[in-house]
Coordinates of C-alpha atoms and ligand atoms in Angstrom, one line a residue:
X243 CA 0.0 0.0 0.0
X244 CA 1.4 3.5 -1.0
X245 CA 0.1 6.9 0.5
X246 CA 1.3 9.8 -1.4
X247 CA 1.9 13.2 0.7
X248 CA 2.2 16.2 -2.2
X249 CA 2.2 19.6 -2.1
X250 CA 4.1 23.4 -2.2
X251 CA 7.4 23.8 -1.3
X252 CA 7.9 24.1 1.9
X253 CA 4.7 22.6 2.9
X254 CA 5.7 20.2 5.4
X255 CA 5.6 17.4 3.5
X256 CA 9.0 15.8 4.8
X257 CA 8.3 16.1 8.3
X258 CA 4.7 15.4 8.2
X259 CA 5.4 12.1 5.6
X260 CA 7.7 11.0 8.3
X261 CA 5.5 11.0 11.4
X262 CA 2.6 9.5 9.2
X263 CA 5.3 6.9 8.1
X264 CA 6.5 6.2 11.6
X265 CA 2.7 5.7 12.6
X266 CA 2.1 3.7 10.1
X267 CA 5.5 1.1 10.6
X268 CA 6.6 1.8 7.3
X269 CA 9.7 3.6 5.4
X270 CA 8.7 7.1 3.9
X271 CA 10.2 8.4 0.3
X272 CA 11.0 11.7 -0.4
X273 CA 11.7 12.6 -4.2
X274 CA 12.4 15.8 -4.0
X275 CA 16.1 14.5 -3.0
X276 CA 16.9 12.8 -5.8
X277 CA 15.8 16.2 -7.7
X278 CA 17.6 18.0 -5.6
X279 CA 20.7 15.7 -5.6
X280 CA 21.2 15.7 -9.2
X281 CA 20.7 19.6 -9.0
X282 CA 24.0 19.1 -6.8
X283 CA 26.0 17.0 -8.9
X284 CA 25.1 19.7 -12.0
X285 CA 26.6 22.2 -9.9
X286 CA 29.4 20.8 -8.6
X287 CA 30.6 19.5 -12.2
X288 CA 29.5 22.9 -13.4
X289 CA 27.3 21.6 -16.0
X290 CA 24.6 23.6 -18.1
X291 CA 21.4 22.8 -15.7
X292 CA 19.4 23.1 -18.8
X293 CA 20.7 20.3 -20.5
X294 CA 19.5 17.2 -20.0
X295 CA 21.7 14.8 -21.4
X296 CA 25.0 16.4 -20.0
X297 CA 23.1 16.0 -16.8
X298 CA 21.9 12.2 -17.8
X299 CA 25.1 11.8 -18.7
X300 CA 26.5 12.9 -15.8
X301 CA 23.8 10.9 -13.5
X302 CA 24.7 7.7 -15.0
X303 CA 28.7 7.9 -14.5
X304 CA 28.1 9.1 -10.8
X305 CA 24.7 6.8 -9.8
X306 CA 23.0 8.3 -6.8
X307 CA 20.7 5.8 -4.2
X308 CA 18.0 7.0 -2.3
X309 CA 18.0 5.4 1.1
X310 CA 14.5 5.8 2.4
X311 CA 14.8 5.1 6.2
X312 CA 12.1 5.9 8.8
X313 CA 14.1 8.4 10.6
X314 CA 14.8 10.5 7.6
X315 CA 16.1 9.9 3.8
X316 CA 19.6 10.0 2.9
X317 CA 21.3 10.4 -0.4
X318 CA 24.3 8.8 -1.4
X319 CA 26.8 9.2 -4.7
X320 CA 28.6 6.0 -4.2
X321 CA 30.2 5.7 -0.8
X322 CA 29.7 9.9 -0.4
X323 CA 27.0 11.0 1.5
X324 CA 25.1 14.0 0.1
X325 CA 22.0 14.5 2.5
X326 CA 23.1 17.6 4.2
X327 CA 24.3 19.6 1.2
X328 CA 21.0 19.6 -0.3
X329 CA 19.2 21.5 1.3
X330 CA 21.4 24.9 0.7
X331 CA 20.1 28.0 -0.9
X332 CA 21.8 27.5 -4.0
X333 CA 20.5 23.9 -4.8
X334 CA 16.5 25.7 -3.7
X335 CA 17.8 28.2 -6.4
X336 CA 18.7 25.8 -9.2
X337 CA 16.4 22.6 -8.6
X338 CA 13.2 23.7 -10.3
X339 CA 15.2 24.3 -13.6
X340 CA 16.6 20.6 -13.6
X341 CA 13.2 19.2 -12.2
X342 CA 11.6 20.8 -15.6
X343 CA 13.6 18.1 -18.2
X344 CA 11.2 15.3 -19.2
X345 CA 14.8 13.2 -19.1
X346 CA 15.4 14.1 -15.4
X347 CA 12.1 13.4 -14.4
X348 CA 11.5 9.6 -16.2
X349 CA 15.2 8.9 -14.4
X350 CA 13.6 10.2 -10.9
X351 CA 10.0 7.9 -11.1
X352 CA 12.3 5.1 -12.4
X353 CA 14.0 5.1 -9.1
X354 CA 10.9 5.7 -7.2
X355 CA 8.8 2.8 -9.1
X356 CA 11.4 0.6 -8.3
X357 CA 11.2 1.1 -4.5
X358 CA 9.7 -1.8 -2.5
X359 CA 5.9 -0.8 -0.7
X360 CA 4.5 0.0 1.1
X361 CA 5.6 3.3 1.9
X362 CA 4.5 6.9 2.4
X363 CA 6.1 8.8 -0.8
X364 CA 6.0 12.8 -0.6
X365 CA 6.7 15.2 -3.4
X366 CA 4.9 17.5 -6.2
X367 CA 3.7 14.6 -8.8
X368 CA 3.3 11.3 -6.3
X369 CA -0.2 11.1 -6.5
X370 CA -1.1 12.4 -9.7
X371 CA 1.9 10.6 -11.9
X372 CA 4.5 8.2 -10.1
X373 CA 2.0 6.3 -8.3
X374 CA -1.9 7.1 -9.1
X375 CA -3.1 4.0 -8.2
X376 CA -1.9 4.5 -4.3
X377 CA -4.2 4.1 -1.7
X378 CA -4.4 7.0 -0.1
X379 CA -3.2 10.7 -1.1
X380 CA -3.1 14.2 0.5
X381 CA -2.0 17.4 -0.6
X382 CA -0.3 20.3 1.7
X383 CA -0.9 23.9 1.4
X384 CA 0.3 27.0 3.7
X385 CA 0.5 30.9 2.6
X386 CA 4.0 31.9 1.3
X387 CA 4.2 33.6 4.5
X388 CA 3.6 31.1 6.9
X389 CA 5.7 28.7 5.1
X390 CA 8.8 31.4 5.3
X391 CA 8.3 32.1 8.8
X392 CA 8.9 28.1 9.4
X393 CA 11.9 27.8 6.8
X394 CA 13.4 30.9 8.5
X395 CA 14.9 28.8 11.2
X396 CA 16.4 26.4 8.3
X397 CA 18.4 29.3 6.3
X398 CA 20.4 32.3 6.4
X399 CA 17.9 34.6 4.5
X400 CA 15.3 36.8 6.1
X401 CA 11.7 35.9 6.0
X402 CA 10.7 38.2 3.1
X403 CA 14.0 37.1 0.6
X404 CA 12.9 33.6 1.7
X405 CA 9.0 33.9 1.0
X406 CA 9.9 35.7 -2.5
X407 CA 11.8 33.0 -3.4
X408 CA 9.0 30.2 -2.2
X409 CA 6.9 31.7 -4.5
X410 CA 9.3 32.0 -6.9
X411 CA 10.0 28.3 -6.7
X412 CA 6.3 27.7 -6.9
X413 CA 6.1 29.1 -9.9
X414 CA 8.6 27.2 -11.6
X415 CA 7.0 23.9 -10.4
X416 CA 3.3 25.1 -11.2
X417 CA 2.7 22.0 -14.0
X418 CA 4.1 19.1 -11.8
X419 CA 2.5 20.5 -8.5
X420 CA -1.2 19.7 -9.2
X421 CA -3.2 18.5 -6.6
X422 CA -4.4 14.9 -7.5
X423 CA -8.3 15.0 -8.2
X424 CA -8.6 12.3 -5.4
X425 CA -6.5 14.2 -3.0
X426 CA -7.4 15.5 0.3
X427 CA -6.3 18.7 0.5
X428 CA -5.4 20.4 4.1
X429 CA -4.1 23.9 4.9
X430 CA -1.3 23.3 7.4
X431 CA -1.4 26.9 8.1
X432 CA -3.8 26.7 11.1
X433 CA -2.1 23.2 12.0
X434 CA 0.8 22.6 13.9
X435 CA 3.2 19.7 12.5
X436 CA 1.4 17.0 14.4
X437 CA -2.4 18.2 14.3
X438 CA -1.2 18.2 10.3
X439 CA 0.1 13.9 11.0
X440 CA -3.2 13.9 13.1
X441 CA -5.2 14.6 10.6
X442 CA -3.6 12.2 7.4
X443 CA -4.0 9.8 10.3
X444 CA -8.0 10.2 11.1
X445 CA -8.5 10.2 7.1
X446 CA -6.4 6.9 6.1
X447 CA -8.6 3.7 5.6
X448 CA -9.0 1.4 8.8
X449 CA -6.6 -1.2 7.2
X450 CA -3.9 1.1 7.4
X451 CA -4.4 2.7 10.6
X452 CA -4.4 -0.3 12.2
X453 CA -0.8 -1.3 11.4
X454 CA -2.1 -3.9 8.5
X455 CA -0.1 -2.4 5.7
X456 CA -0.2 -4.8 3.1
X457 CA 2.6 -4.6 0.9
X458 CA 1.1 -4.3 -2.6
Ligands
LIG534 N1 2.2 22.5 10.6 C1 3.4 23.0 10.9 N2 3.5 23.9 11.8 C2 4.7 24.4 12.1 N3 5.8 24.1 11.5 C3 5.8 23.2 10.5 C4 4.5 22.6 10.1 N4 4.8 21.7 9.1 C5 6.1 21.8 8.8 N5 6.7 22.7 9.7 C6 8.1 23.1 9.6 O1 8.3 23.8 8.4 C7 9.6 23.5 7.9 C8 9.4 23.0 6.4 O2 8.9 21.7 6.5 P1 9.4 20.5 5.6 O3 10.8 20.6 5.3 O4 8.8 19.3 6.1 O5 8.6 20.9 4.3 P2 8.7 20.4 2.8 O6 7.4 20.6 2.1 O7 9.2 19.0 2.8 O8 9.8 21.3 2.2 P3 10.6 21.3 0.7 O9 9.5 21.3 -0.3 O10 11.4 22.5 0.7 O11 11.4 20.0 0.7 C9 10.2 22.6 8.8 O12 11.0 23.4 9.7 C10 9.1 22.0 9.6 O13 9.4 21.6 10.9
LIG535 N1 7.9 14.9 -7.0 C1 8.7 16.0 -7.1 C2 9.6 16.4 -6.1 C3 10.3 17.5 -6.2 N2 10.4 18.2 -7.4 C4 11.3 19.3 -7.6 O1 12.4 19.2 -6.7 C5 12.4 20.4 -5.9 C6 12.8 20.1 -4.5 O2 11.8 19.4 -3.9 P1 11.4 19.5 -2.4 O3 10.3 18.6 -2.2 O4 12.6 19.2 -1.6 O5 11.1 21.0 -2.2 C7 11.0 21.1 -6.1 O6 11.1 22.5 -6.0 C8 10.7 20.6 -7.5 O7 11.3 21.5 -8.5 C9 9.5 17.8 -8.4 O8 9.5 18.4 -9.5 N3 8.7 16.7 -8.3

């Protein structure tokens, strides 16, 4: 069984995917690392982040793995660890321009599709394009402002250069971020982070509530 947790940047959708995930007893997968990874790489080797096959190219002489554990997801490029380098202001700046290439994003649900379930998998497109047939999705909204306030204590920038480039960034991912037409959407802006886990919780089907995740 696969729940799918999407929604704007900055959302909550990490931390709110990984209490529902711990509830549940199961891993939780976040995609937007493996966007945000490869965003990395592109910079690092100082490749044109418009291009997809330099950065195709690139991907598939320096494989990345997703390691979805329950306590967080990690990132690794062979035996280098990337998780903490990508969540910098410079890799927010330049991910939305690599998540746009068709290439990028078939290489991304190819890795996610190959995961084993069940799982709770967060992102922009989980619901609506990776996996539509999942059992259960939500989608997470908040004002720009509200979701600055709460990213303020993550990076260096003030709340206003942070909440211009939110919207900025939401923007850029407009197509891919559709809600699902079967999703549940919740403002989190009234929430705190658990009434947000509270509430996936109360919605989810009995079957998985109860701990009985199957695993198909
Ligand atoms: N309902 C909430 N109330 C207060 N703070 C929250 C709430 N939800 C999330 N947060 C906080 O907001 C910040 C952003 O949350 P998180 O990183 O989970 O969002 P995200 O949608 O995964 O972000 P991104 O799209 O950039 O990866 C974190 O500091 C998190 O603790
Ligand atoms: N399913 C997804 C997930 C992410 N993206 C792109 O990656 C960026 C970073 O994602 P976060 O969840 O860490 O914010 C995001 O801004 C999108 O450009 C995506 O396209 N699809």
């Amino acid at each position: 069984m696969i729940v799918t947790i999407d929604g704007v940047a900055a959302s909550g959708k990490s931390s709110v995917s990984g209490g529902v995930a711990r509830a549940l007893g199961v891993p939780f997968i976040s995609s937007g690392l493996l966007y945000r990874a490869a965003t990395l790489l592109g910079l690092e080797a100082r490749l044109d982040l418009h291009s997809a096959p330099a950065l195709l190219a690139h991907l598939h002489t320096h494989p990345l793995r997703l390691e979805p554990l329950a306590q967080g997801n990690r990132v690794w490029q062979e035996g280098r660890e990337l998780t903490d380098e990508l969540h910098s202001s410079r890799v927010d700046r330049g991910v939305s321009v690599v998540a746009v290439l068709p290439e990028v994003r078939a290489w991304v649900d190819a890795q996610l599709r190959a995961l084993p379930s069940p799982f709770v998998a967060e992102g922009r497109d989980m619901g609506t394009n990776v996996f539509p047939h999942a059992g259960a999705k939500f989608y997470l909204t908040a004002s720009p402002h509200i979701r600055a306030q709460r990213r303020a204590h993550e990076r260096p920038e003030d709340v206003p250069a942070i909440e211009a480039a939110l919207i900025h960034r939401d923007e850029l991912d407009r197509v891919q971020s559709a809600p699902a037409a079967d999703a549940v959407v919740i403002d989190t802006g009234p929430l705190t982070l658990n009434g947000v886990i509270q509430t996936i919780l109360a919605q989810l089907p009995e079957r998985l509530r109860s701990g009985q995740v199957p695993s198909a």
